[in-house]
């Protein structure tokens, strides 16, 4: 019975760890951002322009890959509305790395030079549902100013040719002053990222080997700036690099413990055969020892 119980406990522990390691932390879209020349709503125009949340986790061997899933109705609609496309994923590592101006939901907050240190890129209007981009250092420059690292591109600002989605829009229906895309310069990417577009989701995966850490600020936007998601992400211990072993490691550890336990039992002093045969019984005269 003890052996069975130990096996059941071992299986239960493995199942719990596997479930925990597969989870993700969710960042809700509670950020407005400015400057909004149309209204003060979270999503200008609503509908397909809405971003609801982002799911963040670490995957791969030892959690060496950062995965960010943007949950947005705009997935699959790039290029269908006046050239509006998908933005780059911006990240700045560190605790309390997100320092927006004002108070929630931050209706006047705009990009400040140095705010986003890294960018994960994908085509604004891709011709496939998946592909490869890059993880770049942004150079910490101002918006729409080219550097050797590249250009942090803003949402449309009254027809400025360098901004998104294109120079033909007058800007009245866009949230301005937000970093929405990154155009690489002459500096090569630190690593490749993979991206994919599915029903309601845009997924970024980058094997950063903990370069971006477990605590960071994050931002993603539609290139017209109709909606922006920003916030601080602090991964819980079960999702951190080195936080807990992978499920396969737990399995090996538990099997090792079981093996040590059985070995310890077998090392106990053997019981004499005569003692094993000793039994006691009772008759009318009282207890009688039977050998």
Short mmCIF file of C-alpha atoms in Angstrom, two decimals:
data_model
loop_
_atom_site.label_atom_id
_atom_site.label_comp_id
_atom_site.label_asym_id
_atom_site.label_seq_id
_atom_site.Cartn_x
_atom_site.Cartn_y
_atom_site.Cartn_z
CA UNK A 1 0.00 0.00 0.00
CA UNK A 2 2.88 2.36 0.85
CA UNK A 3 4.52 1.64 -2.50
CA UNK A 4 1.24 2.39 -4.33
CA UNK A 5 0.74 5.62 -2.40
CA UNK A 6 4.24 6.80 -3.24
CA UNK A 7 3.65 6.13 -6.92
CA UNK A 8 0.34 8.03 -6.87
CA UNK A 9 2.00 11.01 -5.15
CA UNK A 10 4.82 10.99 -7.69
CA UNK A 11 2.38 11.05 -10.61
CA UNK A 12 0.34 13.83 -8.96
CA UNK A 13 3.43 15.99 -8.46
CA UNK A 14 4.46 15.52 -12.10
CA UNK A 15 0.98 16.52 -13.29
CA UNK A 16 0.92 19.64 -11.11
CA UNK A 17 4.33 20.82 -12.29
CA UNK A 18 3.49 20.19 -15.95
CA UNK A 19 0.32 22.22 -15.59
CA UNK A 20 2.09 25.10 -13.85
CA UNK A 21 4.95 25.32 -16.32
CA UNK A 22 2.50 25.51 -19.22
CA UNK A 23 0.70 28.57 -17.80
CA UNK A 24 1.22 32.23 -18.70
CA UNK A 25 0.76 35.63 -17.12
CA UNK A 26 -1.85 37.87 -18.77
CA UNK A 27 -1.39 41.60 -19.27
CA UNK A 28 -4.75 43.30 -19.79
CA UNK A 29 -5.13 46.31 -22.08
CA UNK A 30 -5.76 49.00 -19.48
CA UNK A 31 -3.70 51.63 -21.31
CA UNK A 32 -5.08 54.44 -23.51
CA UNK A 33 -2.01 56.45 -24.46
CA UNK A 34 -1.97 59.79 -26.23
CA UNK A 35 -2.21 61.98 -27.96
CA UNK A 36 -5.66 60.88 -29.11
CA UNK A 37 -7.09 63.50 -31.48
CA UNK A 38 -10.39 61.66 -31.95
CA UNK A 39 -11.73 60.70 -28.52
CA UNK A 40 -10.56 59.28 -25.22
CA UNK A 41 -11.60 55.69 -25.82
CA UNK A 42 -9.20 52.81 -25.36
CA UNK A 43 -9.68 51.56 -28.93
CA UNK A 44 -10.37 54.20 -31.57
CA UNK A 45 -12.99 52.73 -33.87
CA UNK A 46 -13.31 49.51 -31.87
CA UNK A 47 -14.16 46.37 -33.81
CA UNK A 48 -11.16 44.88 -35.58
CA UNK A 49 -8.86 47.52 -34.06
CA UNK A 50 -9.31 46.27 -30.51
CA UNK A 51 -6.46 44.75 -28.45
CA UNK A 52 -7.74 42.86 -25.41
CA UNK A 53 -4.64 41.44 -23.70
CA UNK A 54 -1.23 39.78 -24.01
CA UNK A 55 -0.19 36.39 -22.62
CA UNK A 56 3.46 36.09 -21.63
CA UNK A 57 5.43 33.01 -20.67
CA UNK A 58 8.80 31.34 -21.02
CA UNK A 59 9.19 28.11 -22.96
CA UNK A 60 12.03 25.94 -24.25
CA UNK A 61 14.94 24.35 -22.42
CA UNK A 62 15.26 26.03 -19.04
CA UNK A 63 12.81 28.73 -20.14
CA UNK A 64 15.29 30.19 -22.62
CA UNK A 65 12.56 31.37 -25.01
CA UNK A 66 10.25 34.31 -24.33
CA UNK A 67 6.78 33.97 -25.85
CA UNK A 68 4.32 36.85 -26.13
CA UNK A 69 0.84 36.30 -27.54
CA UNK A 70 -1.07 39.46 -28.45
CA UNK A 71 -4.83 38.85 -28.29
CA UNK A 72 -6.37 41.23 -30.82
CA UNK A 73 -9.28 41.29 -33.24
CA UNK A 74 -6.88 42.86 -35.76
CA UNK A 75 -5.05 39.55 -36.31
CA UNK A 76 -5.50 38.67 -39.99
CA UNK A 77 -6.57 42.19 -41.04
CA UNK A 78 -3.21 43.83 -41.78
CA UNK A 79 -3.38 45.94 -44.94
CA UNK A 80 -7.16 45.93 -45.15
CA UNK A 81 -7.68 49.47 -43.82
CA UNK A 82 -5.65 52.29 -45.43
CA UNK A 83 -2.41 50.36 -45.11
CA UNK A 84 -2.71 49.76 -41.38
CA UNK A 85 -0.42 46.94 -40.28
CA UNK A 86 1.09 45.06 -37.35
CA UNK A 87 3.55 46.79 -35.06
CA UNK A 88 6.83 45.72 -33.51
CA UNK A 89 6.92 44.34 -29.98
CA UNK A 90 8.89 46.73 -27.75
CA UNK A 91 10.52 45.60 -24.48
CA UNK A 92 12.60 47.24 -21.75
CA UNK A 93 14.02 44.85 -19.11
CA UNK A 94 13.85 45.52 -15.38
CA UNK A 95 11.62 45.81 -12.35
CA UNK A 96 9.47 48.96 -12.57
CA UNK A 97 10.72 49.48 -16.13
CA UNK A 98 7.33 50.84 -17.18
CA UNK A 99 7.05 54.49 -16.16
CA UNK A 100 4.10 56.09 -18.03
CA UNK A 101 3.21 59.73 -17.59
CA UNK A 102 0.04 60.61 -15.68
CA UNK A 103 -2.42 58.23 -14.05
CA UNK A 104 -4.27 55.17 -15.31
CA UNK A 105 -5.44 54.73 -18.02
CA UNK A 106 -2.74 57.26 -19.06
CA UNK A 107 -4.65 59.19 -21.77
CA UNK A 108 -1.79 61.65 -22.40
CA UNK A 109 1.23 59.34 -22.22
CA UNK A 110 3.51 59.43 -25.28
CA UNK A 111 6.87 57.92 -26.19
CA UNK A 112 9.94 59.44 -24.59
CA UNK A 113 13.46 58.92 -25.95
CA UNK A 114 15.03 55.85 -24.37
CA UNK A 115 11.72 54.33 -23.29
CA UNK A 116 12.03 51.11 -25.31
CA UNK A 117 15.39 49.36 -25.42
CA UNK A 118 14.57 46.33 -27.58
CA UNK A 119 12.26 45.60 -30.52
CA UNK A 120 11.03 42.27 -31.88
CA UNK A 121 10.10 42.77 -35.51
CA UNK A 122 7.67 41.32 -38.01
CA UNK A 123 6.41 42.71 -41.34
CA UNK A 124 3.72 45.36 -40.91
CA UNK A 125 1.75 43.68 -43.72
CA UNK A 126 3.06 40.13 -44.12
CA UNK A 127 2.17 37.93 -47.08
CA UNK A 128 2.32 34.75 -44.99
CA UNK A 129 0.84 33.69 -41.66
CA UNK A 130 4.24 33.04 -40.06
CA UNK A 131 7.86 33.96 -40.52
CA UNK A 132 11.09 35.22 -38.99
CA UNK A 133 12.00 38.64 -37.67
CA UNK A 134 14.71 39.87 -35.34
CA UNK A 135 15.44 41.03 -31.81
CA UNK A 136 17.14 44.43 -32.08
CA UNK A 137 18.59 47.06 -29.80
CA UNK A 138 16.62 50.20 -30.64
CA UNK A 139 19.41 52.66 -29.89
CA UNK A 140 17.12 54.51 -27.46
CA UNK A 141 16.51 57.28 -29.97
CA UNK A 142 13.66 59.71 -30.44
CA UNK A 143 10.68 58.87 -32.63
CA UNK A 144 11.20 58.91 -36.40
CA UNK A 145 14.93 59.70 -36.12
CA UNK A 146 17.19 57.30 -38.01
CA UNK A 147 20.29 55.93 -36.21
CA UNK A 148 22.75 53.14 -36.96
CA UNK A 149 20.58 50.86 -34.82
CA UNK A 150 17.46 51.77 -36.76
CA UNK A 151 14.37 53.94 -36.53
CA UNK A 152 11.67 53.81 -33.88
CA UNK A 153 8.65 54.70 -36.00
CA UNK A 154 5.57 56.43 -34.59
CA UNK A 155 1.90 56.28 -35.40
CA UNK A 156 0.73 58.78 -38.04
CA UNK A 157 1.44 62.44 -37.27
CA UNK A 158 -0.49 64.61 -39.71
CA UNK A 159 0.93 63.22 -42.91
CA UNK A 160 4.58 62.89 -41.85
CA UNK A 161 6.04 60.59 -44.49
CA UNK A 162 8.10 58.53 -42.07
CA UNK A 163 5.19 57.57 -39.84
CA UNK A 164 2.65 54.76 -40.15
CA UNK A 165 0.40 53.70 -41.73
CA UNK A 166 1.18 56.03 -44.64
CA UNK A 167 1.78 59.67 -45.51
CA UNK A 168 -1.65 60.17 -47.10
CA UNK A 169 -3.63 60.16 -43.85
CA UNK A 170 -4.14 63.45 -42.06
CA UNK A 171 -3.76 61.97 -38.60
CA UNK A 172 -7.10 63.00 -37.16
CA UNK A 173 -8.23 59.45 -36.50
CA UNK A 174 -4.99 58.19 -35.00
CA UNK A 175 -3.40 58.06 -31.61
CA UNK A 176 -0.16 59.96 -32.07
CA UNK A 177 3.21 59.88 -30.35
CA UNK A 178 3.31 56.11 -29.87
CA UNK A 179 6.14 53.78 -30.93
CA UNK A 180 4.48 51.35 -33.33
CA UNK A 181 7.20 49.98 -35.63
CA UNK A 182 10.94 49.55 -35.82
CA UNK A 183 12.94 49.83 -39.03
CA UNK A 184 16.34 48.15 -38.56
CA UNK A 185 19.50 50.08 -39.43
CA UNK A 186 22.98 48.74 -40.13
CA UNK A 187 23.32 46.98 -36.76
CA UNK A 188 22.53 43.27 -37.00
CA UNK A 189 19.88 41.66 -34.80
CA UNK A 190 20.90 40.08 -31.51
CA UNK A 191 18.79 37.01 -32.27
CA UNK A 192 16.06 35.88 -34.63
CA UNK A 193 12.45 35.84 -33.56
CA UNK A 194 9.62 33.85 -35.05
CA UNK A 195 6.13 35.27 -35.41
CA UNK A 196 2.79 33.82 -36.42
CA UNK A 197 -0.72 35.13 -36.98
CA UNK A 198 -3.68 32.98 -35.96
CA UNK A 199 -7.38 33.54 -35.26
CA UNK A 200 -7.36 36.49 -32.87
CA UNK A 201 -3.67 36.13 -31.98
CA UNK A 202 -0.26 37.43 -33.01
CA UNK A 203 2.55 35.41 -31.43
CA UNK A 204 6.21 36.36 -30.95
CA UNK A 205 8.83 33.80 -29.87
CA UNK A 206 12.44 34.76 -29.26
CA UNK A 207 15.17 32.54 -27.86
CA UNK A 208 16.84 35.28 -25.82
CA UNK A 209 18.63 33.01 -23.31
CA UNK A 210 17.37 35.29 -20.52
CA UNK A 211 18.71 38.49 -22.11
CA UNK A 212 15.32 40.14 -21.58
CA UNK A 213 14.97 38.66 -18.11
CA UNK A 214 11.83 37.85 -16.14
CA UNK A 215 10.74 41.42 -15.38
CA UNK A 216 10.21 43.96 -18.14
CA UNK A 217 7.96 46.61 -19.65
CA UNK A 218 6.15 45.68 -22.86
CA UNK A 219 4.31 47.53 -25.63
CA UNK A 220 2.57 46.59 -28.88
CA UNK A 221 0.36 48.64 -31.17
CA UNK A 222 -1.46 48.60 -34.47
CA UNK A 223 0.54 50.87 -36.80
CA UNK A 224 -2.20 53.50 -37.00
CA UNK A 225 -2.20 53.72 -33.20
CA UNK A 226 -5.93 52.97 -32.92
CA UNK A 227 -5.13 50.77 -29.95
CA UNK A 228 -2.00 50.25 -27.85
CA UNK A 229 -1.22 47.77 -25.09
CA UNK A 230 1.49 48.62 -22.57
CA UNK A 231 2.40 47.55 -19.06
CA UNK A 232 4.82 45.97 -16.61
CA UNK A 233 5.34 42.21 -16.70
CA UNK A 234 6.82 40.36 -13.72
CA UNK A 235 6.82 36.63 -14.36
CA UNK A 236 5.92 34.49 -11.31
CA UNK A 237 8.51 32.03 -10.04
CA UNK A 238 7.11 29.04 -11.92
CA UNK A 239 7.55 30.87 -15.23
CA UNK A 240 10.99 32.33 -14.56
CA UNK A 241 14.24 31.18 -16.10
CA UNK A 242 15.67 28.82 -13.48
CA UNK A 243 12.60 29.29 -11.28
CA UNK A 244 11.64 25.61 -11.17
CA UNK A 245 12.83 22.55 -13.06
CA UNK A 246 11.16 21.52 -16.29
CA UNK A 247 8.56 18.68 -16.00
CA UNK A 248 11.03 16.17 -17.46
CA UNK A 249 13.54 17.15 -14.78
CA UNK A 250 10.93 16.62 -12.07
CA UNK A 251 10.21 13.15 -13.45
CA UNK A 252 13.89 12.20 -13.26
CA UNK A 253 14.18 13.62 -9.75
CA UNK A 254 11.13 11.72 -8.50
CA UNK A 255 12.30 8.46 -10.07
CA UNK A 256 15.65 9.05 -8.41
CA UNK A 257 14.02 9.52 -5.01
CA UNK A 258 11.97 6.35 -5.47
CA UNK A 259 15.09 4.42 -6.44
CA UNK A 260 16.97 5.67 -3.38
CA UNK A 261 14.04 4.65 -1.18
CA UNK A 262 13.91 1.11 -2.54
CA UNK A 263 17.69 0.79 -2.20
CA UNK A 264 17.47 1.87 1.43
CA UNK A 265 14.81 -0.76 2.14
CA UNK A 266 16.91 -3.50 0.60
CA UNK A 267 19.91 -2.50 2.70
CA UNK A 268 18.04 -3.23 5.96
CA UNK A 269 19.30 -6.23 7.98
CA UNK A 270 17.69 -9.51 6.74
CA UNK A 271 15.17 -11.16 9.05
CA UNK A 272 15.93 -14.73 10.10
CA UNK A 273 13.79 -17.37 8.44
CA UNK A 274 12.89 -18.90 11.85
CA UNK A 275 11.56 -15.51 12.99
CA UNK A 276 9.52 -15.13 9.82
CA UNK A 277 7.82 -18.46 10.57
CA UNK A 278 6.98 -17.53 14.13
CA UNK A 279 3.25 -17.18 14.58
CA UNK A 280 0.96 -16.88 17.49
CA UNK A 281 -2.42 -18.43 17.93
CA UNK A 282 -4.93 -18.87 20.73
CA UNK A 283 -6.83 -21.92 22.03
CA UNK A 284 -8.95 -22.64 25.04
CA UNK A 285 -5.94 -22.93 27.31
CA UNK A 286 -4.70 -19.51 26.27
CA UNK A 287 -2.03 -18.21 23.88
CA UNK A 288 0.29 -20.90 22.51
CA UNK A 289 3.43 -20.12 20.60
CA UNK A 290 3.75 -22.09 17.37
CA UNK A 291 7.16 -22.61 15.81
#
